[in-house]
């Protein structure tokens, strides 16, 4: 397998060096940036497989960098921040971040999350090889699992990698109810540690992109006190191509 590249955007030299050492120890190729402007230039040139992004950066903030990256790339973005308020975490996830870790942090936990984010595309490929349909058509929603393209009424919609993984997972298992913990384990590849907010924000963002009326969803439905399920009563067909 080709060596995977991780972009680390952190202006604190000690933290940046610790992350670099742990990533290289785990056989990742590392690109380092100390500002938002430098991060965007490196991301355009190197096309990293994952970005670890500090929120408080000189010049452009991590949130601004995330917004610009997300406009052109589905690369997984893992925020690393000393800002611990839930509102900050929600803001980062709403901008398209896939994960959010607060400082001080455990380097081993960070590596576990990096591995989980980079492992998910290989798990999706294994699911397809195991017989999951390549294309799903549900009402006006079309999901192409091979090209990772989603269209609503014929128009392509832009999803982050985690949004696509979440939609693909639920849509390929219609009418099955999954708890927040199960979804976190399946999509993020780790235990949730009661982190239900990440799932809630991703579902909310996904609904805004695929539902005709996000406040009254017809595809991704809340199951009170449990989690979510995908309703496929309007399904046209599921194609195995």
PDB file of C-alpha atoms in Angstrom:
ATOM      1  CA  UNK A   1       0.000   0.000   0.000  1.00  0.00           C
ATOM      2  CA  UNK A   2       1.279   3.488  -0.871  1.00  0.00           C
ATOM      3  CA  UNK A   3       2.581   5.492   2.066  1.00  0.00           C
ATOM      4  CA  UNK A   4      -0.134   7.840   3.297  1.00  0.00           C
ATOM      5  CA  UNK A   5       0.555  11.542   3.763  1.00  0.00           C
ATOM      6  CA  UNK A   6      -0.622  13.553   6.771  1.00  0.00           C
ATOM      7  CA  UNK A   7      -0.538  17.346   6.760  1.00  0.00           C
ATOM      8  CA  UNK A   8       0.113  18.765  10.250  1.00  0.00           C
ATOM      9  CA  UNK A   9      -0.808  22.438  10.667  1.00  0.00           C
ATOM     10  CA  UNK A  10       0.413  23.625  14.065  1.00  0.00           C
ATOM     11  CA  UNK A  11       2.307  26.776  15.057  1.00  0.00           C
ATOM     12  CA  UNK A  12       3.557  25.442  18.404  1.00  0.00           C
ATOM     13  CA  UNK A  13       6.973  23.862  17.614  1.00  0.00           C
ATOM     14  CA  UNK A  14       6.914  21.399  20.532  1.00  0.00           C
ATOM     15  CA  UNK A  15       3.448  20.068  19.726  1.00  0.00           C
ATOM     16  CA  UNK A  16       4.273  19.958  16.013  1.00  0.00           C
ATOM     17  CA  UNK A  17       7.412  17.921  16.686  1.00  0.00           C
ATOM     18  CA  UNK A  18       5.611  15.436  18.961  1.00  0.00           C
ATOM     19  CA  UNK A  19       2.944  14.837  16.318  1.00  0.00           C
ATOM     20  CA  UNK A  20       5.569  14.453  13.594  1.00  0.00           C
ATOM     21  CA  UNK A  21       7.528  11.886  15.608  1.00  0.00           C
ATOM     22  CA  UNK A  22       4.448   9.791  16.393  1.00  0.00           C
ATOM     23  CA  UNK A  23       3.226   9.893  12.782  1.00  0.00           C
ATOM     24  CA  UNK A  24       6.583   8.873  11.371  1.00  0.00           C
ATOM     25  CA  UNK A  25       6.860   6.132  13.981  1.00  0.00           C
ATOM     26  CA  UNK A  26       3.551   4.832  12.595  1.00  0.00           C
ATOM     27  CA  UNK A  27       4.915   4.936   9.016  1.00  0.00           C
ATOM     28  CA  UNK A  28       3.083   8.005   7.748  1.00  0.00           C
ATOM     29  CA  UNK A  29       4.667  10.591   5.475  1.00  0.00           C
ATOM     30  CA  UNK A  30       4.412  13.987   7.174  1.00  0.00           C
ATOM     31  CA  UNK A  31       4.075  17.482   5.727  1.00  0.00           C
ATOM     32  CA  UNK A  32       4.373  20.374   8.216  1.00  0.00           C
ATOM     33  CA  UNK A  33       2.842  23.850   8.103  1.00  0.00           C
ATOM     34  CA  UNK A  34       2.883  26.639  10.679  1.00  0.00           C
ATOM     35  CA  UNK A  35       0.222  28.936   9.203  1.00  0.00           C
ATOM     36  CA  UNK A  36      -3.033  28.722   7.319  1.00  0.00           C
ATOM     37  CA  UNK A  37      -1.542  30.181   4.157  1.00  0.00           C
ATOM     38  CA  UNK A  38       1.289  27.633   4.157  1.00  0.00           C
ATOM     39  CA  UNK A  39      -1.183  24.806   4.852  1.00  0.00           C
ATOM     40  CA  UNK A  40      -3.303  25.676   1.811  1.00  0.00           C
ATOM     41  CA  UNK A  41      -0.260  25.814  -0.475  1.00  0.00           C
ATOM     42  CA  UNK A  42       0.995  22.437   0.749  1.00  0.00           C
ATOM     43  CA  UNK A  43      -2.475  20.878   0.497  1.00  0.00           C
ATOM     44  CA  UNK A  44      -2.773  21.988  -3.134  1.00  0.00           C
ATOM     45  CA  UNK A  45       0.672  20.658  -4.032  1.00  0.00           C
ATOM     46  CA  UNK A  46       0.758  17.437  -1.988  1.00  0.00           C
ATOM     47  CA  UNK A  47      -2.905  16.303  -1.857  1.00  0.00           C
ATOM     48  CA  UNK A  48      -2.575  14.811   1.665  1.00  0.00           C
ATOM     49  CA  UNK A  49      -4.665  11.855   2.800  1.00  0.00           C
ATOM     50  CA  UNK A  50      -5.519  13.576   6.092  1.00  0.00           C
ATOM     51  CA  UNK A  51      -5.029  16.978   7.728  1.00  0.00           C
ATOM     52  CA  UNK A  52      -4.453  17.650  11.431  1.00  0.00           C
ATOM     53  CA  UNK A  53      -5.430  21.278  11.841  1.00  0.00           C
ATOM     54  CA  UNK A  54      -4.893  23.574  14.813  1.00  0.00           C
ATOM     55  CA  UNK A  55      -7.700  26.098  15.272  1.00  0.00           C
ATOM     56  CA  UNK A  56      -5.694  29.060  16.562  1.00  0.00           C
ATOM     57  CA  UNK A  57      -3.182  29.864  13.820  1.00  0.00           C
ATOM     58  CA  UNK A  58      -1.439  33.070  12.772  1.00  0.00           C
ATOM     59  CA  UNK A  59      -3.198  34.701   9.845  1.00  0.00           C
ATOM     60  CA  UNK A  60      -6.039  32.477   8.673  1.00  0.00           C
ATOM     61  CA  UNK A  61      -7.620  30.489  11.509  1.00  0.00           C
ATOM     62  CA  UNK A  62      -7.978  26.735  11.347  1.00  0.00           C
ATOM     63  CA  UNK A  63     -11.700  27.205  10.744  1.00  0.00           C
ATOM     64  CA  UNK A  64     -10.976  29.384   7.708  1.00  0.00           C
ATOM     65  CA  UNK A  65      -8.476  26.844   6.378  1.00  0.00           C
ATOM     66  CA  UNK A  66     -11.048  24.076   6.842  1.00  0.00           C
ATOM     67  CA  UNK A  67     -13.654  26.045   4.900  1.00  0.00           C
ATOM     68  CA  UNK A  68     -11.264  26.578   1.992  1.00  0.00           C
ATOM     69  CA  UNK A  69     -10.033  22.984   1.989  1.00  0.00           C
ATOM     70  CA  UNK A  70     -13.524  21.579   2.142  1.00  0.00           C
ATOM     71  CA  UNK A  71     -14.562  23.626  -0.894  1.00  0.00           C
ATOM     72  CA  UNK A  72     -12.087  21.724  -3.062  1.00  0.00           C
ATOM     73  CA  UNK A  73     -11.324  18.443  -1.289  1.00  0.00           C
ATOM     74  CA  UNK A  74     -12.979  15.666   0.765  1.00  0.00           C
ATOM     75  CA  UNK A  75      -9.737  15.116   2.727  1.00  0.00           C
ATOM     76  CA  UNK A  76     -10.461  14.092   6.348  1.00  0.00           C
ATOM     77  CA  UNK A  77      -9.842  17.048   8.677  1.00  0.00           C
ATOM     78  CA  UNK A  78      -9.048  16.453  12.336  1.00  0.00           C
ATOM     79  CA  UNK A  79      -9.130  19.621  14.455  1.00  0.00           C
ATOM     80  CA  UNK A  80      -6.682  19.979  17.324  1.00  0.00           C
ATOM     81  CA  UNK A  81      -7.565  22.851  19.636  1.00  0.00           C
ATOM     82  CA  UNK A  82      -7.254  24.361  23.095  1.00  0.00           C
ATOM     83  CA  UNK A  83     -10.809  25.688  22.619  1.00  0.00           C
ATOM     84  CA  UNK A  84     -12.933  23.289  24.624  1.00  0.00           C
ATOM     85  CA  UNK A  85     -16.389  24.875  24.426  1.00  0.00           C
ATOM     86  CA  UNK A  86     -18.989  22.674  22.750  1.00  0.00           C
ATOM     87  CA  UNK A  87     -19.919  25.617  20.518  1.00  0.00           C
ATOM     88  CA  UNK A  88     -16.380  25.633  19.085  1.00  0.00           C
ATOM     89  CA  UNK A  89     -16.531  21.915  18.387  1.00  0.00           C
ATOM     90  CA  UNK A  90     -19.907  22.245  16.688  1.00  0.00           C
ATOM     91  CA  UNK A  91     -18.591  25.157  14.610  1.00  0.00           C
ATOM     92  CA  UNK A  92     -15.650  23.057  13.431  1.00  0.00           C
ATOM     93  CA  UNK A  93     -17.833  20.090  12.524  1.00  0.00           C
ATOM     94  CA  UNK A  94     -20.353  22.321  10.752  1.00  0.00           C
ATOM     95  CA  UNK A  95     -17.555  23.684   8.574  1.00  0.00           C
ATOM     96  CA  UNK A  96     -16.767  20.154   7.409  1.00  0.00           C
ATOM     97  CA  UNK A  97     -14.323  18.905  10.022  1.00  0.00           C
ATOM     98  CA  UNK A  98     -14.441  15.171  10.618  1.00  0.00           C
ATOM     99  CA  UNK A  99     -13.147  15.088  14.194  1.00  0.00           C
ATOM    100  CA  UNK A 100     -12.161  17.430  17.039  1.00  0.00           C
ATOM    101  CA  UNK A 101      -9.577  16.776  19.773  1.00  0.00           C
ATOM    102  CA  UNK A 102      -8.884  19.215  22.590  1.00  0.00           C
ATOM    103  CA  UNK A 103      -5.477  20.038  24.076  1.00  0.00           C
ATOM    104  CA  UNK A 104      -3.795  18.686  26.087  1.00  0.00           C
ATOM    105  CA  UNK A 105      -4.174  15.404  24.226  1.00  0.00           C
ATOM    106  CA  UNK A 106      -2.783  11.891  24.283  1.00  0.00           C
ATOM    107  CA  UNK A 107      -0.508  11.239  21.273  1.00  0.00           C
ATOM    108  CA  UNK A 108      -1.632   7.603  21.314  1.00  0.00           C
ATOM    109  CA  UNK A 109      -5.289   8.648  21.114  1.00  0.00           C
ATOM    110  CA  UNK A 110      -4.429  11.003  18.261  1.00  0.00           C
ATOM    111  CA  UNK A 111      -2.730   8.148  16.376  1.00  0.00           C
ATOM    112  CA  UNK A 112      -5.758   5.912  16.969  1.00  0.00           C
ATOM    113  CA  UNK A 113      -8.013   8.534  15.432  1.00  0.00           C
ATOM    114  CA  UNK A 114      -5.664   9.080  12.496  1.00  0.00           C
ATOM    115  CA  UNK A 115      -5.630   5.335  11.785  1.00  0.00           C
ATOM    116  CA  UNK A 116      -9.413   5.166  12.040  1.00  0.00           C
ATOM    117  CA  UNK A 117      -9.947   8.014   9.558  1.00  0.00           C
ATOM    118  CA  UNK A 118      -7.457   6.604   7.062  1.00  0.00           C
ATOM    119  CA  UNK A 119      -8.743   3.051   7.399  1.00  0.00           C
ATOM    120  CA  UNK A 120     -12.374   3.824   6.556  1.00  0.00           C
ATOM    121  CA  UNK A 121     -12.003   4.016   2.716  1.00  0.00           C
ATOM    122  CA  UNK A 122     -10.397   0.549   2.745  1.00  0.00           C
ATOM    123  CA  UNK A 123     -13.289  -0.793   4.826  1.00  0.00           C
ATOM    124  CA  UNK A 124     -15.753   0.667   2.331  1.00  0.00           C
ATOM    125  CA  UNK A 125     -13.921  -1.043  -0.521  1.00  0.00           C
ATOM    126  CA  UNK A 126     -14.075  -4.328   1.378  1.00  0.00           C
ATOM    127  CA  UNK A 127     -17.825  -3.904   1.864  1.00  0.00           C
ATOM    128  CA  UNK A 128     -18.305  -3.483  -1.877  1.00  0.00           C
ATOM    129  CA  UNK A 129     -16.152  -6.518  -2.598  1.00  0.00           C
ATOM    130  CA  UNK A 130     -18.307  -8.428  -0.128  1.00  0.00           C
ATOM    131  CA  UNK A 131     -21.472  -7.864  -2.114  1.00  0.00           C
ATOM    132  CA  UNK A 132     -22.818  -4.441  -1.137  1.00  0.00           C
ATOM    133  CA  UNK A 133     -24.462  -2.691  -4.125  1.00  0.00           C
ATOM    134  CA  UNK A 134     -22.305  -0.198  -5.985  1.00  0.00           C
ATOM    135  CA  UNK A 135     -25.209   2.161  -6.693  1.00  0.00           C
ATOM    136  CA  UNK A 136     -28.266   2.953  -4.604  1.00  0.00           C
ATOM    137  CA  UNK A 137     -31.317   4.816  -5.899  1.00  0.00           C
ATOM    138  CA  UNK A 138     -33.818   5.929  -3.274  1.00  0.00           C
ATOM    139  CA  UNK A 139     -36.513   8.343  -4.403  1.00  0.00           C
ATOM    140  CA  UNK A 140     -34.692  11.324  -5.925  1.00  0.00           C
ATOM    141  CA  UNK A 141     -31.446  10.325  -4.214  1.00  0.00           C
ATOM    142  CA  UNK A 142     -28.697   8.474  -6.107  1.00  0.00           C
ATOM    143  CA  UNK A 143     -25.576   7.205  -4.326  1.00  0.00           C
ATOM    144  CA  UNK A 144     -22.616   5.893  -6.316  1.00  0.00           C
ATOM    145  CA  UNK A 145     -20.391   4.106  -3.823  1.00  0.00           C
ATOM    146  CA  UNK A 146     -17.520   3.556  -6.270  1.00  0.00           C
ATOM    147  CA  UNK A 147     -17.114   7.161  -7.437  1.00  0.00           C
ATOM    148  CA  UNK A 148     -18.369   8.491  -4.067  1.00  0.00           C
ATOM    149  CA  UNK A 149     -20.775  10.803  -5.848  1.00  0.00           C
ATOM    150  CA  UNK A 150     -24.249  11.678  -4.560  1.00  0.00           C
ATOM    151  CA  UNK A 151     -26.945  13.293  -6.681  1.00  0.00           C
ATOM    152  CA  UNK A 152     -30.260  14.749  -5.571  1.00  0.00           C
ATOM    153  CA  UNK A 153     -32.788  15.163  -8.389  1.00  0.00           C
ATOM    154  CA  UNK A 154     -29.921  14.782 -10.835  1.00  0.00           C
ATOM    155  CA  UNK A 155     -27.769  17.490  -9.244  1.00  0.00           C
ATOM    156  CA  UNK A 156     -24.468  16.490  -7.652  1.00  0.00           C
ATOM    157  CA  UNK A 157     -24.124  17.526  -4.011  1.00  0.00           C
ATOM    158  CA  UNK A 158     -20.794  17.957  -2.243  1.00  0.00           C
ATOM    159  CA  UNK A 159     -20.339  15.801   0.855  1.00  0.00           C
ATOM    160  CA  UNK A 160     -17.389  15.508   3.182  1.00  0.00           C
ATOM    161  CA  UNK A 161     -15.817  12.062   3.408  1.00  0.00           C
ATOM    162  CA  UNK A 162     -17.516  11.318   6.719  1.00  0.00           C
ATOM    163  CA  UNK A 163     -20.884  12.573   5.448  1.00  0.00           C
ATOM    164  CA  UNK A 164     -20.612  10.237   2.465  1.00  0.00           C
ATOM    165  CA  UNK A 165     -19.533   7.298   4.649  1.00  0.00           C
ATOM    166  CA  UNK A 166     -22.440   7.904   7.014  1.00  0.00           C
ATOM    167  CA  UNK A 167     -24.998   8.152   4.196  1.00  0.00           C
ATOM    168  CA  UNK A 168     -23.582   5.129   2.373  1.00  0.00           C
ATOM    169  CA  UNK A 169     -23.577   3.016   5.526  1.00  0.00           C
ATOM    170  CA  UNK A 170     -27.168   3.846   6.479  1.00  0.00           C
ATOM    171  CA  UNK A 171     -28.581   3.678   2.937  1.00  0.00           C
ATOM    172  CA  UNK A 172     -27.074   0.236   2.332  1.00  0.00           C
ATOM    173  CA  UNK A 173     -28.817  -1.009   5.507  1.00  0.00           C
ATOM    174  CA  UNK A 174     -32.351   0.381   5.115  1.00  0.00           C
ATOM    175  CA  UNK A 175     -34.830   0.172   7.991  1.00  0.00           C
ATOM    176  CA  UNK A 176     -32.105  -0.882  10.444  1.00  0.00           C
ATOM    177  CA  UNK A 177     -31.740   1.267  13.548  1.00  0.00           C
ATOM    178  CA  UNK A 178     -28.257   2.218  14.721  1.00  0.00           C
ATOM    179  CA  UNK A 179     -27.329   3.912  17.960  1.00  0.00           C
ATOM    180  CA  UNK A 180     -24.972   6.887  18.117  1.00  0.00           C
ATOM    181  CA  UNK A 181     -22.330   4.561  19.563  1.00  0.00           C
ATOM    182  CA  UNK A 182     -22.701   2.030  16.740  1.00  0.00           C
ATOM    183  CA  UNK A 183     -22.458   4.716  14.065  1.00  0.00           C
ATOM    184  CA  UNK A 184     -19.398   6.270  15.679  1.00  0.00           C
ATOM    185  CA  UNK A 185     -17.740   2.862  15.830  1.00  0.00           C
ATOM    186  CA  UNK A 186     -18.594   2.030  12.210  1.00  0.00           C
ATOM    187  CA  UNK A 187     -17.835   5.398  10.590  1.00  0.00           C
ATOM    188  CA  UNK A 188     -15.129   6.806  12.833  1.00  0.00           C
ATOM    189  CA  UNK A 189     -13.630   3.402  13.603  1.00  0.00           C
ATOM    190  CA  UNK A 190     -13.452   3.951  17.344  1.00  0.00           C
ATOM    191  CA  UNK A 191     -15.523   4.051  20.504  1.00  0.00           C
ATOM    192  CA  UNK A 192     -17.597   7.205  20.906  1.00  0.00           C
ATOM    193  CA  UNK A 193     -16.782   7.893  24.570  1.00  0.00           C
ATOM    194  CA  UNK A 194     -20.299   9.387  24.759  1.00  0.00           C
ATOM    195  CA  UNK A 195     -19.445  11.794  21.928  1.00  0.00           C
ATOM    196  CA  UNK A 196     -22.973  11.905  20.496  1.00  0.00           C
ATOM    197  CA  UNK A 197     -22.586  15.524  19.360  1.00  0.00           C
ATOM    198  CA  UNK A 198     -20.315  14.550  16.450  1.00  0.00           C
ATOM    199  CA  UNK A 199     -22.962  12.184  15.058  1.00  0.00           C
ATOM    200  CA  UNK A 200     -25.774  14.700  15.594  1.00  0.00           C
ATOM    201  CA  UNK A 201     -23.900  17.477  13.761  1.00  0.00           C
ATOM    202  CA  UNK A 202     -22.965  15.223  10.825  1.00  0.00           C
ATOM    203  CA  UNK A 203     -26.548  13.977  10.453  1.00  0.00           C
ATOM    204  CA  UNK A 204     -27.822  17.563  10.585  1.00  0.00           C
ATOM    205  CA  UNK A 205     -25.346  18.671   7.904  1.00  0.00           C
ATOM    206  CA  UNK A 206     -26.189  15.646   5.759  1.00  0.00           C
ATOM    207  CA  UNK A 207     -29.914  16.346   5.966  1.00  0.00           C
ATOM    208  CA  UNK A 208     -29.378  19.925   4.788  1.00  0.00           C
ATOM    209  CA  UNK A 209     -27.766  18.544   1.637  1.00  0.00           C
ATOM    210  CA  UNK A 210     -30.012  15.591   0.727  1.00  0.00           C
ATOM    211  CA  UNK A 211     -33.422  16.144   2.307  1.00  0.00           C
ATOM    212  CA  UNK A 212     -36.173  18.129   0.512  1.00  0.00           C
ATOM    213  CA  UNK A 213     -37.177  19.473   3.930  1.00  0.00           C
ATOM    214  CA  UNK A 214     -34.389  18.992   6.517  1.00  0.00           C
ATOM    215  CA  UNK A 215     -36.743  19.870   9.381  1.00  0.00           C
ATOM    216  CA  UNK A 216     -39.052  17.036   8.309  1.00  0.00           C
ATOM    217  CA  UNK A 217     -36.629  14.375   6.968  1.00  0.00           C
ATOM    218  CA  UNK A 218     -37.842  11.470   4.879  1.00  0.00           C
ATOM    219  CA  UNK A 219     -34.559   9.568   4.482  1.00  0.00           C
ATOM    220  CA  UNK A 220     -32.591   9.720   7.756  1.00  0.00           C
ATOM    221  CA  UNK A 221     -35.061   9.364  10.606  1.00  0.00           C
ATOM    222  CA  UNK A 222     -34.589   9.793  14.343  1.00  0.00           C
ATOM    223  CA  UNK A 223     -35.455   6.760  16.446  1.00  0.00           C
ATOM    224  CA  UNK A 224     -36.249   8.347  19.784  1.00  0.00           C
ATOM    225  CA  UNK A 225     -33.869   7.386  22.533  1.00  0.00           C
ATOM    226  CA  UNK A 226     -31.822   5.132  20.243  1.00  0.00           C
ATOM    227  CA  UNK A 227     -30.294   6.762  17.156  1.00  0.00           C
ATOM    228  CA  UNK A 228     -31.089   6.815  13.438  1.00  0.00           C
ATOM    229  CA  UNK A 229     -32.310   4.685  10.568  1.00  0.00           C
ATOM    230  CA  UNK A 230     -32.565   5.131   6.816  1.00  0.00           C
ATOM    231  CA  UNK A 231     -36.043   4.877   5.297  1.00  0.00           C
ATOM    232  CA  UNK A 232     -36.089   3.344   1.824  1.00  0.00           C
ATOM    233  CA  UNK A 233     -39.855   3.070   1.298  1.00  0.00           C
ATOM    234  CA  UNK A 234     -39.469   5.279  -1.775  1.00  0.00           C
ATOM    235  CA  UNK A 235     -36.635   3.219  -3.191  1.00  0.00           C
ATOM    236  CA  UNK A 236     -36.608   2.687  -6.931  1.00  0.00           C
ATOM    237  CA  UNK A 237     -33.931   0.015  -6.915  1.00  0.00           C
ATOM    238  CA  UNK A 238     -30.490  -0.895  -5.666  1.00  0.00           C
ATOM    239  CA  UNK A 239     -28.059  -1.719  -8.451  1.00  0.00           C
ATOM    240  CA  UNK A 240     -25.164  -4.183  -8.254  1.00  0.00           C
ATOM    241  CA  UNK A 241     -23.050  -3.215 -11.249  1.00  0.00           C
TER     242      UNK A 241
END
